[in-house]
Amino acid sequence: MNPIMKTNVNASVMLIQKRFALWIVLFAVNCMSAQSIFEKFDNQDDIRAVIVNKKMFALMGKMEVKDKDGQQFLNLIKKLDNLRVFVTSNDKRANEMKAEAMKYIKTASLDELMRIAEKGKSVRIYVRSGANESQVKELLMFIEGAGKEESVLMSLTGSFELDELTTLTEKMNIPGGDVLRKASKK
């Protein structure tokens, strides 16, 4: 191979390597940004937080159950990676949670699943789909409370079916679970 062709090939390979490295960095930043927006709301006096990580789901998945509902719950939690729920009745904190959620929705390319406005509440549910239309890799829900209603920011990651959420919300008594049950039925 002549020196000019060799230089062009090497330059092309280096360009491909740089683009691949950039893609990896962008992917990693996108994955980490979900956790960074939630860390902001953790350990705050005026925000209640529930955080369940993959390790806890793995431990819960080793429980023995004999009834059908319990088995459905165990099957679901084995598919989950993280659950983060933040609840506040502080309007300033609720506005911060909403702003961060909307910013994250755009950067994470989540699709709106549904929007509900009723009785002083606004509910928005977004998902990142998996291999098929009913499979969910990430679910983000924001319930904006008005007046004395609480605002809720929830993120759930893993690889699960939307209709399986009914079991999770019933067994774990998740804030906003009634809205998720309605969404999974639609």
CSV table of N, CA and C in Angstrom, one decimal, residues 21-98:
chain,number,residue,atom,x,y,z
A,21,ALA,N,-15.9,6.7,20.4
A,21,ALA,CA,-15.6,7.2,21.7
A,21,ALA,C,-16.6,8.3,22.2
A,22,LEU,N,-16.9,9.2,21.3
A,22,LEU,CA,-17.8,10.3,21.6
A,22,LEU,C,-19.2,9.7,21.8
A,23,TRP,N,-19.6,8.7,21.0
A,23,TRP,CA,-20.9,8.1,21.2
A,23,TRP,C,-21.0,7.4,22.5
A,24,ILE,N,-20.0,6.7,22.9
A,24,ILE,CA,-19.9,6.0,24.2
A,24,ILE,C,-20.0,7.1,25.4
A,25,VAL,N,-19.3,8.2,25.3
A,25,VAL,CA,-19.4,9.2,26.3
A,25,VAL,C,-20.8,9.8,26.4
A,26,LEU,N,-21.4,10.1,25.2
A,26,LEU,CA,-22.7,10.7,25.2
A,26,LEU,C,-23.7,9.7,25.8
A,27,PHE,N,-23.6,8.4,25.5
A,27,PHE,CA,-24.5,7.4,26.1
A,27,PHE,C,-24.3,7.3,27.6
A,28,ALA,N,-23.1,7.4,28.1
A,28,ALA,CA,-22.8,7.3,29.5
A,28,ALA,C,-23.4,8.5,30.2
A,29,VAL,N,-23.2,9.7,29.6
A,29,VAL,CA,-23.7,10.9,30.2
A,29,VAL,C,-25.3,10.9,30.3
A,30,ASN,N,-25.9,10.4,29.2
A,30,ASN,CA,-27.3,10.3,29.2
A,30,ASN,C,-27.8,9.3,30.3
A,31,CYS,N,-27.2,8.2,30.5
A,31,CYS,CA,-27.5,7.2,31.5
A,31,CYS,C,-27.3,7.8,32.9
A,32,MET,N,-26.3,8.5,33.1
A,32,MET,CA,-26.0,9.1,34.4
A,32,MET,C,-26.8,10.3,34.7
A,33,SER,N,-27.3,11.0,33.7
A,33,SER,CA,-28.1,12.2,34.0
A,33,SER,C,-29.4,12.0,34.7
A,34,ALA,N,-30.0,10.8,34.5
A,34,ALA,CA,-31.2,10.4,35.3
A,34,ALA,C,-30.9,10.4,36.7
A,35,GLN,N,-29.8,9.8,37.1
A,35,GLN,CA,-29.5,9.7,38.5
A,35,GLN,C,-29.1,11.1,39.1
A,36,SER,N,-28.4,11.9,38.3
A,36,SER,CA,-28.0,13.2,38.8
A,36,SER,C,-29.1,14.1,39.1
A,37,ILE,N,-30.2,14.1,38.3
A,37,ILE,CA,-31.3,15.0,38.6
A,37,ILE,C,-32.0,14.5,39.9
A,38,PHE,N,-32.0,13.2,40.2
A,38,PHE,CA,-32.7,12.7,41.4
A,38,PHE,C,-31.8,12.9,42.6
A,39,GLU,N,-30.5,12.9,42.5
A,39,GLU,CA,-29.7,13.1,43.6
A,39,GLU,C,-29.9,14.5,44.2
A,40,LYS,N,-30.3,15.4,43.4
A,40,LYS,CA,-30.6,16.8,43.9
A,40,LYS,C,-31.7,16.8,44.9
A,41,PHE,N,-32.6,15.9,44.8
A,41,PHE,CA,-33.8,15.9,45.6
A,41,PHE,C,-33.7,14.9,46.8
A,42,ASP,N,-32.6,14.2,46.9
A,42,ASP,CA,-32.4,13.2,47.9
A,42,ASP,C,-31.9,14.0,49.2
A,43,ASN,N,-32.3,13.5,50.3
A,43,ASN,CA,-31.8,14.1,51.6
A,43,ASN,C,-32.2,15.6,51.8
A,44,GLN,N,-33.4,15.9,51.4
A,44,GLN,CA,-33.9,17.3,51.6
A,44,GLN,C,-35.0,17.2,52.6
A,45,ASP,N,-35.0,18.2,53.5
A,45,ASP,CA,-36.0,18.2,54.6
A,45,ASP,C,-37.4,18.2,54.1
A,46,ASP,N,-37.7,18.9,53.1
A,46,ASP,CA,-39.1,19.1,52.6
A,46,ASP,C,-39.5,18.2,51.4
A,47,ILE,N,-38.7,17.1,51.2
A,47,ILE,CA,-39.0,16.1,50.2
A,47,ILE,C,-38.8,14.7,50.8
A,48,ARG,N,-39.9,13.9,50.7
A,48,ARG,CA,-39.8,12.5,51.1
A,48,ARG,C,-39.3,11.7,49.9
A,49,ALA,N,-38.4,10.8,50.2
A,49,ALA,CA,-37.8,10.0,49.1
A,49,ALA,C,-37.8,8.6,49.4
A,50,VAL,N,-38.1,7.8,48.4
A,50,VAL,CA,-38.0,6.3,48.4
A,50,VAL,C,-37.1,5.9,47.3
A,51,ILE,N,-36.0,5.2,47.6
A,51,ILE,CA,-35.1,4.8,46.6
A,51,ILE,C,-34.8,3.3,46.8
A,52,VAL,N,-35.1,2.6,45.7
A,52,VAL,CA,-34.9,1.1,45.8
A,52,VAL,C,-34.0,0.8,44.6
A,53,ASN,N,-32.8,0.2,44.9
A,53,ASN,CA,-31.8,-0.1,43.9
A,53,ASN,C,-31.9,-1.6,43.5
A,54,LYS,N,-31.2,-1.9,42.4
A,54,LYS,CA,-31.2,-3.3,41.9
A,54,LYS,C,-30.9,-4.3,42.9
A,55,LYS,N,-29.9,-4.0,43.8
A,55,LYS,CA,-29.5,-5.0,44.8
A,55,LYS,C,-30.7,-5.4,45.7
A,56,MET,N,-31.5,-4.4,46.1
A,56,MET,CA,-32.6,-4.6,46.9
A,56,MET,C,-33.7,-5.4,46.2
A,57,PHE,N,-33.9,-5.1,44.9
A,57,PHE,CA,-34.8,-5.9,44.1
A,57,PHE,C,-34.4,-7.3,44.0
A,58,ALA,N,-33.1,-7.5,43.8
A,58,ALA,CA,-32.5,-8.9,43.7
A,58,ALA,C,-32.8,-9.6,45.1
A,59,LEU,N,-32.6,-9.0,46.2
A,59,LEU,CA,-32.8,-9.6,47.5
A,59,LEU,C,-34.3,-10.0,47.6
A,60,MET,N,-35.2,-9.0,47.2
A,60,MET,CA,-36.6,-9.3,47.3
A,60,MET,C,-37.0,-10.4,46.4
A,61,GLY,N,-36.4,-10.5,45.3
A,61,GLY,CA,-36.7,-11.6,44.3
A,61,GLY,C,-36.4,-13.0,44.8
A,62,LYS,N,-35.7,-13.1,45.9
A,62,LYS,CA,-35.3,-14.4,46.5
A,62,LYS,C,-36.3,-14.9,47.5
A,63,MET,N,-37.3,-14.1,47.8
A,63,MET,CA,-38.4,-14.5,48.8
A,63,MET,C,-39.2,-15.6,48.2
A,64,GLU,N,-39.7,-16.4,49.1
A,64,GLU,CA,-40.6,-17.5,48.7
A,64,GLU,C,-42.1,-17.1,48.9
A,65,VAL,N,-42.9,-17.3,47.9
A,65,VAL,CA,-44.3,-16.9,48.0
A,65,VAL,C,-45.1,-18.1,47.5
A,66,LYS,N,-46.3,-18.2,47.9
A,66,LYS,CA,-47.1,-19.4,47.5
A,66,LYS,C,-48.4,-18.9,46.7
A,67,ASP,N,-48.7,-17.6,46.8
A,67,ASP,CA,-49.9,-17.2,46.1
A,67,ASP,C,-49.6,-16.6,44.8
A,68,LYS,N,-50.6,-16.5,43.9
A,68,LYS,CA,-50.4,-16.0,42.6
A,68,LYS,C,-50.0,-14.6,42.5
A,69,ASP,N,-50.6,-13.7,43.3
A,69,ASP,CA,-50.3,-12.3,43.4
A,69,ASP,C,-48.8,-12.1,43.8
A,70,GLY,N,-48.4,-12.8,44.8
A,70,GLY,CA,-47.0,-12.7,45.3
A,70,GLY,C,-46.0,-13.1,44.2
A,71,GLN,N,-46.4,-14.2,43.5
A,71,GLN,CA,-45.5,-14.7,42.4
A,71,GLN,C,-45.4,-13.7,41.3
A,72,GLN,N,-46.5,-13.0,41.0
A,72,GLN,CA,-46.5,-12.0,39.9
A,72,GLN,C,-45.6,-10.8,40.4
A,73,PHE,N,-45.7,-10.4,41.6
A,73,PHE,CA,-44.8,-9.4,42.2
A,73,PHE,C,-43.3,-9.8,42.1
A,74,LEU,N,-43.0,-11.0,42.5
A,74,LEU,CA,-41.6,-11.4,42.4
A,74,LEU,C,-41.1,-11.4,41.0
A,75,ASN,N,-41.9,-11.9,40.1
A,75,ASN,CA,-41.5,-11.9,38.7
A,75,ASN,C,-41.2,-10.5,38.2
A,76,LEU,N,-42.0,-9.5,38.6
A,76,LEU,CA,-41.8,-8.2,38.2
A,76,LEU,C,-40.5,-7.6,38.8
A,77,ILE,N,-40.3,-7.7,40.1
A,77,ILE,CA,-39.2,-7.1,40.7
A,77,ILE,C,-37.9,-7.6,40.2
A,78,LYS,N,-37.9,-8.8,39.7
A,78,LYS,CA,-36.6,-9.4,39.1
A,78,LYS,C,-36.3,-8.6,37.8
A,79,LYS,N,-37.2,-7.9,37.2
A,79,LYS,CA,-37.0,-7.2,36.0
A,79,LYS,C,-36.6,-5.7,36.2
A,80,LEU,N,-36.6,-5.3,37.5
A,80,LEU,CA,-36.4,-3.8,37.8
A,80,LEU,C,-35.0,-3.6,38.2
A,81,ASP,N,-34.5,-2.3,37.8
A,81,ASP,CA,-33.2,-1.9,38.2
A,81,ASP,C,-33.2,-0.8,39.3
A,82,ASN,N,-34.0,0.2,39.1
A,82,ASN,CA,-34.1,1.3,40.1
A,82,ASN,C,-35.5,1.8,40.2
A,83,LEU,N,-35.9,2.2,41.4
A,83,LEU,CA,-37.1,2.9,41.6
A,83,LEU,C,-36.8,4.1,42.5
A,84,ARG,N,-37.2,5.3,42.0
A,84,ARG,CA,-36.9,6.5,42.8
A,84,ARG,C,-38.2,7.3,42.8
A,85,VAL,N,-38.7,7.6,44.0
A,85,VAL,CA,-39.9,8.4,44.2
A,85,VAL,C,-39.6,9.6,45.2
A,86,PHE,N,-40.0,10.8,44.7
A,86,PHE,CA,-39.8,12.0,45.5
A,86,PHE,C,-41.1,12.7,45.7
A,87,VAL,N,-41.5,13.0,46.9
A,87,VAL,CA,-42.8,13.6,47.2
A,87,VAL,C,-42.6,14.8,48.0
A,88,THR,N,-43.3,15.9,47.6
A,88,THR,CA,-43.3,17.1,48.4
A,88,THR,C,-44.6,17.9,48.3
A,89,SER,N,-44.9,18.7,49.3
A,89,SER,CA,-46.0,19.6,49.3
A,89,SER,C,-45.5,21.0,49.3
A,90,ASN,N,-44.2,21.2,49.2
A,90,ASN,CA,-43.6,22.5,49.1
A,90,ASN,C,-43.6,23.0,47.6
A,91,ASP,N,-44.3,24.1,47.4
A,91,ASP,CA,-44.5,24.5,46.0
A,91,ASP,C,-43.2,24.8,45.3
A,92,LYS,N,-42.2,25.4,46.0
A,92,LYS,CA,-40.9,25.7,45.4
A,92,LYS,C,-40.2,24.4,44.9
A,93,ARG,N,-40.2,23.5,45.8
A,93,ARG,CA,-39.6,22.2,45.5
A,93,ARG,C,-40.3,21.5,44.4
A,94,ALA,N,-41.6,21.6,44.4
A,94,ALA,CA,-42.4,20.9,43.3
A,94,ALA,C,-42.1,21.6,42.0
A,95,ASN,N,-41.9,22.9,41.9
A,95,ASN,CA,-41.5,23.5,40.7
A,95,ASN,C,-40.1,23.1,40.2
A,96,GLU,N,-39.2,22.9,41.2
A,96,GLU,CA,-37.9,22.5,40.8
A,96,GLU,C,-37.9,21.1,40.2
A,97,MET,N,-38.7,20.2,40.9
A,97,MET,CA,-38.9,18.8,40.4
A,97,MET,C,-39.5,18.8,39.0
A,98,LYS,N,-40.4,19.6,38.8
A,98,LYS,CA,-41.1,19.7,37.4
A,98,LYS,C,-40.1,20.2,36.4
